[in-house]
Amino acid sequence: MRLLYKDTAGNLERCTVPMFRLHVDAIFTATVIRHYAERPEHRVAIGTQDELDRLESAYTAWRSAPKPLPRLA
């Protein structure tokens, strides 16, 4: 997974995270990273059981939501 971020000087940087070595769901990880990037006020809860429960519950709800059917031409 390639991630783009801004360093402390505001320059755009990139890093690669080897997801296959982490043994985690890549979609879940990407979703969590985006969540904290867009909502920095939630970062204080990282590492708490309540936050893990919230993330897992939201992800499970998202995965089980019905997917829209593709539009046919």
Coordinates of C-alpha atoms in Angstrom, one line a residue:
M1 CA 0.0 0.0 0.0
R2 CA 1.4 3.4 -1.0
L3 CA 0.7 6.3 1.3
L4 CA 1.1 10.0 0.6
Y5 CA 1.6 12.4 3.4
K6 CA 3.0 15.9 4.1
D7 CA 6.1 16.2 6.2
T8 CA 6.6 18.8 8.9
A9 CA 7.7 21.3 6.2
G10 CA 4.6 20.7 4.2
N11 CA 6.3 18.7 1.4
L12 CA 4.4 15.8 -0.1
E13 CA 6.2 12.5 0.7
R14 CA 5.3 8.9 0.0
C15 CA 6.0 5.6 1.8
T16 CA 5.2 2.0 1.1
V17 CA 3.6 -0.2 3.7
P18 CA 4.1 -4.0 3.0
M19 CA 0.6 -5.1 3.9
F20 CA 1.3 -8.8 3.1
R21 CA 3.8 -8.8 6.0
L22 CA 1.3 -7.4 8.5
H23 CA -1.4 -10.1 8.2
V24 CA -4.2 -7.5 8.4
D25 CA -7.0 -6.6 6.1
A26 CA -5.7 -4.0 3.7
I27 CA -9.1 -2.3 3.1
F28 CA -9.6 -2.0 6.9
T29 CA -6.1 -0.5 7.3
A30 CA -6.6 2.0 4.5
T31 CA -10.0 2.9 5.9
V32 CA -8.6 3.5 9.4
I33 CA -5.7 5.6 8.0
R34 CA -8.0 7.8 6.0
H35 CA -10.4 8.2 9.0
Y36 CA -7.6 9.5 11.2
A37 CA -6.2 11.7 8.4
E38 CA -9.5 13.3 7.9
R39 CA -10.5 13.5 11.6
P40 CA -7.3 14.3 13.7
E41 CA -9.5 14.9 16.7
H42 CA -10.1 11.2 16.9
R43 CA -6.4 10.3 17.1
V44 CA -6.4 10.7 20.9
A45 CA -8.5 7.5 21.2
I46 CA -6.0 5.4 19.2
G47 CA -5.0 2.3 21.2
T48 CA -8.1 2.2 23.4
Q49 CA -10.4 -0.7 23.5
D50 CA -13.4 1.5 22.9
E51 CA -11.9 2.9 19.8
L52 CA -11.0 -0.5 18.4
D53 CA -14.6 -1.6 19.1
R54 CA -15.9 1.5 17.3
L55 CA -13.7 0.9 14.3
E56 CA -14.5 -2.8 14.0
S57 CA -18.2 -2.1 14.3
A58 CA -18.2 0.6 11.7
Y59 CA -16.1 -1.6 9.3
T60 CA -18.4 -4.6 9.8
A61 CA -21.5 -2.4 9.1
W62 CA -19.8 -1.0 5.9
R63 CA -18.8 -4.5 4.7
S64 CA -22.3 -5.9 5.2
A65 CA -24.1 -2.9 3.6
P66 CA -25.8 -3.8 0.3
K67 CA -23.7 -2.8 -2.7
P68 CA -25.3 -0.8 -5.5
L69 CA -25.7 -2.7 -8.8
P70 CA -23.7 -1.5 -11.8
R71 CA -25.6 0.5 -14.3
L72 CA -26.1 -1.3 -17.6
A73 CA -25.5 0.7 -20.8

